[in-house]
Every structure is written in C-alpha cells, then in structure tokens.
Amino acid sequence: MKFREKIYSKLGKVPKGRVTTYKTLAHSLNSKVYRAVGTAMNKNPYGYPISSEAVRNRRSAIRGDSKRNSGFFLVPCHRVINVDGRVGGFASGTKKKIEMLKKEGVRVVKGRVDLDKYFYELK
C-alpha cells in the first residue's frame, strides 16, 4: 500500500466531531513527514463532495484503479488540523473546512479548535 493510501486509511478512523493533527497522523504511521501528510490531504481523491463538479472529479479519479478503489470510502481530510489547534489549510478553502467541522459539532473559535476537547489520538 502506498504511503498516501496508508494516510487515508488511518484518517478514516477519526470519528465525526473529533480532529487529529498532521503530526499525529504522521507519527501513527511511524513517520516524521508532516508535510507529506498535508500534501496527501490536498490531493485527496476520496474527499467529501462539495459540489457536483467535485463529485465528477472524484469519480474520474477513482475510476482509474478499480481494484484498489472497489471499497469506495470518504476520507475526512477536514478533520486534520495543526498541532497548535489552528484549523490550517484546505483545498476548498479554510472557510469551508471550518463549516464542515462545525457541522460535525466541532467548535471553532478564532480559527482554532480546542484540542483538549476534540483531539482524537490515532494509534
């Protein structure tokens, strides 16, 4: 399994209403390449659809390798934040990321999430 696929698989374990960090996600895979985790989030072909165009793009990305993607799943990349609680970037914009987190019950105040309350430790 490629490193990105391992990231997506591990991230799929973070439940709704909780967040993890780029650093925690990397460490859970015995890695220190936090930037690679961020890049994987940005290139996520299994992201939650935000528009009909996003759905079409995701379907065409998934069609490329039917064996690997036969168990279609969504990767909640919006649940990955910075180690200091800042929401961080998002391919569809930070505003959209905050909206998605709030919809799942995560409170975001001044662009930050309370890690003591919402952090999910990946093992």
Tab-separated table of C-alpha atoms in Angstrom:
chain	number	residue	atom	x	y	z
A	1	MET	CA	0.000	0.000	0.000
A	2	LYS	CA	1.352	3.426	-0.936
A	3	PHE	CA	2.087	5.955	1.816
A	4	ARG	CA	-0.830	8.185	0.785
A	5	GLU	CA	-3.216	5.240	0.909
A	6	LYS	CA	-1.957	4.427	4.415
A	7	ILE	CA	-2.624	8.027	5.428
A	8	TYR	CA	-6.166	7.916	4.024
A	9	SER	CA	-6.866	4.571	5.683
A	10	LYS	CA	-5.625	5.759	9.080
A	11	LEU	CA	-7.524	9.050	8.832
A	12	GLY	CA	-10.734	7.144	8.139
A	13	LYS	CA	-10.630	6.085	11.807
A	14	VAL	CA	-11.094	9.648	13.105
A	15	PRO	CA	-14.773	9.878	14.079
A	16	LYS	CA	-17.180	12.711	13.363
A	17	GLY	CA	-16.878	15.509	15.861
A	18	ARG	CA	-13.190	14.850	16.525
A	19	VAL	CA	-9.925	16.048	14.962
A	20	THR	CA	-6.339	14.900	14.740
A	21	THR	CA	-3.164	16.701	13.700
A	22	TYR	CA	-0.821	16.349	10.752
A	23	LYS	CA	1.927	15.411	13.220
A	24	THR	CA	-0.183	12.763	14.984
A	25	LEU	CA	-1.211	11.257	11.671
A	26	ALA	CA	2.421	11.038	10.532
A	27	HIS	CA	3.537	9.545	13.871
A	28	SER	CA	0.756	6.941	13.726
A	29	LEU	CA	2.460	5.696	10.552
A	30	ASN	CA	5.922	5.775	12.167
A	31	SER	CA	6.898	8.780	10.086
A	32	LYS	CA	8.007	12.360	10.666
A	33	VAL	CA	6.998	13.688	7.248
A	34	TYR	CA	4.202	16.018	8.367
A	35	ARG	CA	4.349	17.983	5.122
A	36	ALA	CA	3.688	14.806	3.140
A	37	VAL	CA	0.546	14.308	5.216
A	38	GLY	CA	-0.566	17.834	4.303
A	39	THR	CA	0.119	17.174	0.632
A	40	ALA	CA	-1.889	13.950	0.803
A	41	MET	CA	-4.803	15.875	2.321
A	42	ASN	CA	-4.620	18.411	-0.502
A	43	LYS	CA	-4.571	15.672	-3.165
A	44	ASN	CA	-7.261	13.532	-1.512
A	45	PRO	CA	-9.293	11.830	-4.286
A	46	TYR	CA	-11.699	10.440	-1.669
A	47	GLY	CA	-12.787	13.763	-0.165
A	48	TYR	CA	-16.305	14.686	0.775
A	49	PRO	CA	-18.101	16.142	-2.274
A	50	ILE	CA	-18.659	19.861	-2.017
A	51	SER	CA	-20.166	20.439	-5.447
A	52	SER	CA	-21.395	18.406	-8.402
A	53	GLU	CA	-18.063	19.158	-10.094
A	54	ALA	CA	-16.221	17.689	-7.093
A	55	VAL	CA	-18.329	14.535	-7.379
A	56	ARG	CA	-17.436	14.188	-11.091
A	57	ASN	CA	-13.735	14.782	-10.385
A	58	ARG	CA	-13.727	12.243	-7.582
A	59	ARG	CA	-15.477	9.635	-9.717
A	60	SER	CA	-12.962	10.047	-12.532
A	61	ALA	CA	-10.045	9.847	-10.069
A	62	ILE	CA	-11.468	6.681	-8.573
A	63	ARG	CA	-12.266	5.069	-11.931
A	64	GLY	CA	-8.550	4.892	-12.694
A	65	ASP	CA	-7.859	1.910	-10.429
A	66	SER	CA	-10.982	-0.131	-9.788
A	67	LYS	CA	-9.251	-2.901	-7.792
A	68	ARG	CA	-7.740	-0.573	-5.237
A	69	ASN	CA	-10.827	1.607	-5.008
A	70	SER	CA	-13.526	-1.047	-5.119
A	71	GLY	CA	-14.344	-0.406	-1.453
A	72	PHE	CA	-15.163	3.271	-2.030
A	73	PHE	CA	-14.873	5.370	1.103
A	74	LEU	CA	-14.672	9.016	2.061
A	75	VAL	CA	-11.559	10.430	3.706
A	76	PRO	CA	-12.357	13.222	6.165
A	77	CYS	CA	-9.315	15.407	5.484
A	78	HIS	CA	-11.155	18.358	7.053
A	79	ARG	CA	-10.581	16.634	10.428
A	80	VAL	CA	-6.806	17.191	10.261
A	81	ILE	CA	-5.568	20.399	11.869
A	82	ASN	CA	-2.308	21.969	13.014
A	83	VAL	CA	-0.648	20.807	16.235
A	84	ASP	CA	-1.404	24.160	17.901
A	85	GLY	CA	-5.151	23.853	17.200
A	86	ARG	CA	-5.234	26.191	14.193
A	87	VAL	CA	-7.575	24.864	11.545
A	88	GLY	CA	-4.966	25.158	8.788
A	89	GLY	CA	-5.455	24.999	5.045
A	90	PHE	CA	-7.982	23.130	2.970
A	91	ALA	CA	-8.253	22.539	-0.776
A	92	SER	CA	-11.744	24.093	-0.806
A	93	GLY	CA	-10.721	26.944	1.484
A	94	THR	CA	-10.388	27.380	5.234
A	95	LYS	CA	-13.908	28.797	5.487
A	96	LYS	CA	-15.319	25.550	4.051
A	97	LYS	CA	-13.170	23.452	6.410
A	98	ILE	CA	-14.492	25.382	9.416
A	99	GLU	CA	-18.056	24.997	8.138
A	100	MET	CA	-17.589	21.218	7.796
A	101	LEU	CA	-16.070	20.900	11.272
A	102	LYS	CA	-18.886	22.936	12.817
A	103	LYS	CA	-21.467	20.786	11.026
A	104	GLU	CA	-19.923	17.781	12.811
A	105	GLY	CA	-20.121	19.504	16.198
A	106	VAL	CA	-16.538	20.762	16.482
A	107	ARG	CA	-16.406	24.261	17.950
A	108	VAL	CA	-14.033	26.588	16.106
A	109	VAL	CA	-13.181	29.895	17.790
A	110	LYS	CA	-10.972	32.442	16.028
A	111	GLY	CA	-9.739	29.764	13.626
A	112	ARG	CA	-8.759	27.341	16.397
A	113	VAL	CA	-10.079	24.076	17.798
A	114	ASP	CA	-9.769	23.148	21.486
A	115	LEU	CA	-7.547	20.070	21.276
A	116	ASP	CA	-8.260	19.145	24.904
A	117	LYS	CA	-11.897	18.676	23.940
A	118	TYR	CA	-11.861	17.450	20.318
A	119	PHE	CA	-8.495	15.726	19.773
A	120	TYR	CA	-8.555	12.081	18.649
A	121	GLU	CA	-5.367	10.113	19.270
A	122	LEU	CA	-4.510	7.727	16.450
A	123	LYS	CA	-2.631	4.585	17.365
